[in-house]
Short mmCIF file of C-alpha atoms in Angstrom, two decimals:
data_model
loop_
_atom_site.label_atom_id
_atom_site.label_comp_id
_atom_site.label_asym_id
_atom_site.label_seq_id
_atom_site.Cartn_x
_atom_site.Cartn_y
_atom_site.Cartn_z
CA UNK H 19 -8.50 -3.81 18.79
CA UNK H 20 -5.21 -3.53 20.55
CA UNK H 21 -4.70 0.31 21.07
CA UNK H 22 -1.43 2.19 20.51
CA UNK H 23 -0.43 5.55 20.69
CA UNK H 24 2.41 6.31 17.77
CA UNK H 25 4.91 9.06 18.32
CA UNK H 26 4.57 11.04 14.92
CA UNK H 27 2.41 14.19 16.15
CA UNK H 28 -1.26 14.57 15.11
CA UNK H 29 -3.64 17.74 15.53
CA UNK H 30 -6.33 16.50 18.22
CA UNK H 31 -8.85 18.28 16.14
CA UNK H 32 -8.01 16.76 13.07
CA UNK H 33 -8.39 12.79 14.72
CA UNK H 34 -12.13 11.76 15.19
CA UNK H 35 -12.59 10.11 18.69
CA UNK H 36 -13.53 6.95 17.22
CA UNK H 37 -10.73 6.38 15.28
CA UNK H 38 -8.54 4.26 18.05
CA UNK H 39 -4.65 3.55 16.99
CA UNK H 40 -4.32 -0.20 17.09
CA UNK H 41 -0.84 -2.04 16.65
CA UNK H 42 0.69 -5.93 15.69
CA UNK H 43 3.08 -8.06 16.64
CA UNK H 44 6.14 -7.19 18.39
CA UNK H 45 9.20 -7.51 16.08
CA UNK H 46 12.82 -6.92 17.12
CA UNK H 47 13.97 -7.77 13.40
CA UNK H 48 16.77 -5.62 11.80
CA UNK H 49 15.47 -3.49 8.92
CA UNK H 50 18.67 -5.02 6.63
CA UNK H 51 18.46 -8.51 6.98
CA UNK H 52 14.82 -9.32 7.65
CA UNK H 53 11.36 -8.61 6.64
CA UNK H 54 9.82 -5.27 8.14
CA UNK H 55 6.28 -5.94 9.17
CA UNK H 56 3.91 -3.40 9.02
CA UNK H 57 0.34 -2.68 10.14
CA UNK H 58 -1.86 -1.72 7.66
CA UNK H 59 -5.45 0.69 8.87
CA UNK H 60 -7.27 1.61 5.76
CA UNK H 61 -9.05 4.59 7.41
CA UNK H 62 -7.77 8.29 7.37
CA UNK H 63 -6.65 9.91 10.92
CA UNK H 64 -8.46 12.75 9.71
CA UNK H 65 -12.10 13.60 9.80
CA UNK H 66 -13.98 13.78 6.31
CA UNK H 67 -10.80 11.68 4.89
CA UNK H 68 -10.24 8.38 3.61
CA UNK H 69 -7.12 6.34 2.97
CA UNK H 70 -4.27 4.59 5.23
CA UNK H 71 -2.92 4.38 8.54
CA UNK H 72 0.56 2.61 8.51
CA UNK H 73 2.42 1.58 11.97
CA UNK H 74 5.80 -0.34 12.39
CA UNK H 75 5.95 -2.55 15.09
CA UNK H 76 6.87 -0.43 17.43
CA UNK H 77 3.79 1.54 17.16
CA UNK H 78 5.18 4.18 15.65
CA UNK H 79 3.53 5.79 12.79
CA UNK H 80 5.29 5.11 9.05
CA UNK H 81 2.98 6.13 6.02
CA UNK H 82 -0.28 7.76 6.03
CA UNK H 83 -3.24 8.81 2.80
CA UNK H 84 -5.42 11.06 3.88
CA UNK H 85 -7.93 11.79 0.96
CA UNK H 86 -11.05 14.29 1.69
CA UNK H 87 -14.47 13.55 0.23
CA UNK H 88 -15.05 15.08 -3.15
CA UNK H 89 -11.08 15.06 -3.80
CA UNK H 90 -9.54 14.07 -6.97
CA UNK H 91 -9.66 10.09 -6.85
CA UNK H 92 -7.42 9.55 -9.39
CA UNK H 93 -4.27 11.10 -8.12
CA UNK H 94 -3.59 9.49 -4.44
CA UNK H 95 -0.63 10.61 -2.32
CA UNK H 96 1.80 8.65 -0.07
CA UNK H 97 2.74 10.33 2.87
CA UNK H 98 5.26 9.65 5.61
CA UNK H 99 4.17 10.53 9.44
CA UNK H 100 5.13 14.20 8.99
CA UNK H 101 3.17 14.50 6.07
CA UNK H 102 5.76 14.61 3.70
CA UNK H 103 4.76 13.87 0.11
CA UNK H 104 6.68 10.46 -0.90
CA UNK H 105 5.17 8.71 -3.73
CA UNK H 106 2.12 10.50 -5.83
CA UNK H 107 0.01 7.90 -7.54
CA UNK H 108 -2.06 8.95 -10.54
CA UNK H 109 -3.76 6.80 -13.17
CA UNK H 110 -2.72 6.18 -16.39
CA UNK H 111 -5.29 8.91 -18.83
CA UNK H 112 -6.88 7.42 -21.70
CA UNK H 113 -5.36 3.53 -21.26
CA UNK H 114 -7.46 0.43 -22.12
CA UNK H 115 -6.35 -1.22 -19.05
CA UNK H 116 -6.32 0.02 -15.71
CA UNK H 117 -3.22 1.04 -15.55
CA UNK H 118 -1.49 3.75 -12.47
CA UNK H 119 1.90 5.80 -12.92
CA UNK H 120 4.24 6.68 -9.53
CA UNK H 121 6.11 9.38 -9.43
CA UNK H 122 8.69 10.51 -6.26
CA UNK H 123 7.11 13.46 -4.08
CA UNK H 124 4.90 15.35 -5.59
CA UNK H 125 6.27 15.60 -9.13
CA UNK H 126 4.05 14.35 -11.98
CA UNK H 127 6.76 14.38 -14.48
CA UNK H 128 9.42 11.16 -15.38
CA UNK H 129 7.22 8.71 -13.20
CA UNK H 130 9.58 5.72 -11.21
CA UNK H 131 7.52 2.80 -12.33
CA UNK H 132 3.99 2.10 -13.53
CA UNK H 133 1.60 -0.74 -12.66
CA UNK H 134 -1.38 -2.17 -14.89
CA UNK H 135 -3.85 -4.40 -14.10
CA UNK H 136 -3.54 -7.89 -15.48
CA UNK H 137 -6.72 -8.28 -18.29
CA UNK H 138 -6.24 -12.06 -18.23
CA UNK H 139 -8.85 -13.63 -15.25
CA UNK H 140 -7.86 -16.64 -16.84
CA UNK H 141 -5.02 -16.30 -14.69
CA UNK H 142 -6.47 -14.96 -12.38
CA UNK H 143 -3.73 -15.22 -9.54
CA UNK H 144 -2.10 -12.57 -11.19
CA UNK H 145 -3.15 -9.22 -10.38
CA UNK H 146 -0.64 -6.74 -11.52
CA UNK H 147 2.26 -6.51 -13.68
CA UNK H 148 4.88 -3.22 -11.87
CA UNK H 149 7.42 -2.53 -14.49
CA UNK H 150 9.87 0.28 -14.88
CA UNK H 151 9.17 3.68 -17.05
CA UNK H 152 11.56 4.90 -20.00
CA UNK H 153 11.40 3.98 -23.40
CA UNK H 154 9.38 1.05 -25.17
CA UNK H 155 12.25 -0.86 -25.76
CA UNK H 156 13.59 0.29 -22.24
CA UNK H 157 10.88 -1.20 -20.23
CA UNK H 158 11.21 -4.00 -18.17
CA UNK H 159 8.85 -6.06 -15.52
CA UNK H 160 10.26 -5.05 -12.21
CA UNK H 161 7.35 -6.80 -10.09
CA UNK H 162 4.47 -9.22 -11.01
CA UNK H 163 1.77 -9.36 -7.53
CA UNK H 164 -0.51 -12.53 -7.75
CA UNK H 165 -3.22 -13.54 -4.90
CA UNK H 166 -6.47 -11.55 -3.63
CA UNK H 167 -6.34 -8.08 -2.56
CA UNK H 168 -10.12 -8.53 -1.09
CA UNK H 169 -8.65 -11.75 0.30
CA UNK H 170 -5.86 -9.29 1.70
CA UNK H 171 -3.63 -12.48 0.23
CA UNK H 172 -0.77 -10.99 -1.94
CA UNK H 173 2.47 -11.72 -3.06
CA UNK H 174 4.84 -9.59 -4.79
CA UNK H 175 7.35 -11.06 -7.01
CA UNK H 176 10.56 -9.49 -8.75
CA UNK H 177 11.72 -10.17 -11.44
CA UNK H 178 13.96 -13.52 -10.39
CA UNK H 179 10.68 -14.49 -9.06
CA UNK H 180 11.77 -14.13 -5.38
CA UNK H 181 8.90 -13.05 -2.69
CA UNK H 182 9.48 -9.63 -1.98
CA UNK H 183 6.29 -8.14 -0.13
CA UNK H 184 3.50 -9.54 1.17
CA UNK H 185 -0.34 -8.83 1.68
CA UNK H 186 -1.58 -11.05 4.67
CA UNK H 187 -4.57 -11.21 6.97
CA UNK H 188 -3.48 -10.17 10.45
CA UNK H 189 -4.41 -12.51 13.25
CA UNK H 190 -6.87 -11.77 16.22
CA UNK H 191 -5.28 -10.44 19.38
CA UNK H 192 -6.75 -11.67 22.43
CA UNK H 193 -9.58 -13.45 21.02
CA UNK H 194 -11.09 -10.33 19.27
CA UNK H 195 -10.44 -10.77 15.16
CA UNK H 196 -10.25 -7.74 12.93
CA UNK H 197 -11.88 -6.90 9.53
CA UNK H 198 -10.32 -6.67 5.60
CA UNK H 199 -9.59 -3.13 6.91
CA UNK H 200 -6.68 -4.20 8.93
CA UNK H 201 -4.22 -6.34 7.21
CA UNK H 202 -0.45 -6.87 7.39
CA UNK H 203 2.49 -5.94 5.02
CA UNK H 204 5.21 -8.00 5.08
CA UNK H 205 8.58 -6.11 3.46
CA UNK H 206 11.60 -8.16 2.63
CA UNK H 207 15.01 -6.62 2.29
CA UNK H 208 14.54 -6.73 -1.69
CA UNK H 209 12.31 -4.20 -1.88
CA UNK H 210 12.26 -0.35 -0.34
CA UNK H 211 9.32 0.12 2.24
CA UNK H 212 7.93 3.10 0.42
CA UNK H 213 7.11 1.50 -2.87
CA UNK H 214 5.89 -1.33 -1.09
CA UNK H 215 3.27 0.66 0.20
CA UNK H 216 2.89 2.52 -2.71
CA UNK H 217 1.32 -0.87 -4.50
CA UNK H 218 -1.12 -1.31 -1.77
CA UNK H 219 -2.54 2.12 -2.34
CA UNK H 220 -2.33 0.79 -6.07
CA UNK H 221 -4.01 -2.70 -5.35
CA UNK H 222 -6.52 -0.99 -3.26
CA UNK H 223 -7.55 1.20 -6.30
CA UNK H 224 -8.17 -1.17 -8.79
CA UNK H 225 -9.82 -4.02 -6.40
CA UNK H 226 -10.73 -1.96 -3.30
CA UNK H 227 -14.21 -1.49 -4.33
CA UNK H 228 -16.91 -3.35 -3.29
CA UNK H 229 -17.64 -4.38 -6.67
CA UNK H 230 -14.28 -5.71 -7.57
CA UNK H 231 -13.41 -9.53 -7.43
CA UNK H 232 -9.95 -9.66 -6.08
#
């Protein structure tokens, strides 16, 4: 893997020595008027941790999860490189369908949007419906993500059915190819960065496992 070393300050004690920063392509794009692409490491910087590593292509680190063993795996949080709380994800209790809530920060009350799992696999492009929180008759469909997660082959779609984000596989460098575990996330100008991210941490909860077909 092509190594980096990302400005955003880390304890030395806190990284294990395996854990080597990697980075993509170079990009020169303007954050208004063209995509942002991002790497995506789904591995914790931190020892006894799993989660996300998140560079832009500068190297610099952008969003991080860090979840201990044994934690709470139904509430994950978002993180920026300072460890600043930015989204906190937490799944829907007592719903039929898999179904996740995300809130700003840390606060678990008035959540920004939800996303449930689409309970049709006889579409089974379609992954997730996002839509926005409020009232019954207040709710709308903000997003609608079709592909394969475990493919890392996703596309996010608002609601005028315009390409937003996307989930792609992330080329070799130099002849050496990398694993599921290191993918690409494409942002368009549509869509903030942070809640971009925040349905990968979303995707990778309902179809991360093993188990899970897409």
């Amino acid at each position: 893997m092509t190594k980096v070393h990302p400005k955003a300050v880390i304890n030395p004690s806190l990284v294990s020595s395996d854990q080597q920063r990697f980075y993509g392509e170079t990009s020169t794009t303007s954050r208004n008027l063209n995509p942002v692409v991002l790497t995506v490491w789904k591995k914790s910087l931190l020892f006894s941790c799993d989660g996300f590593t998140v560079y832009d292509s500068n190297g610099n680190l952008v969003f991080r999860v860090d979840n201990y063993a044994g934690s709470n795996k139904s509430e994950v949080v978002l993180m920026d490189a300072s460890g600043r709380s930015l989204l906190t994800i937490r799944r829907k209790r007592a719903s039929i369908t898999d179904n996740w809530l995300v809130y700003d920060g840390e606060t678990t009350v008035n959540p920004r949007f939800s996303v449930a799992k689409h309970a049709n696999f006889m579409k089974a492009k379609s992954l997730a419906h996002v839509s926005s929180t409020g009232s019954p008759k207040k709710k709308s469909l903000a997003y609608e993500v079709e592909g394969s997660y475990a493919q890392r082959c996703c596309m996010v779609y608002d609601d005028k059915r315009r390409c937003v984000a996307e989930i792609k596989r992330k080329e070799a460098v130099g002849g050496v190819a990398f694993g599921g575990d290191v993918f690409r996330l494409v942002v368009h100008p549509e869509i903030d960065s942070t809640v971009a991210m925040g349905l990968v941490v979303v995707l990778d909860q309902m179809f991360g496992g093993s188990s899970r077909r897409f």
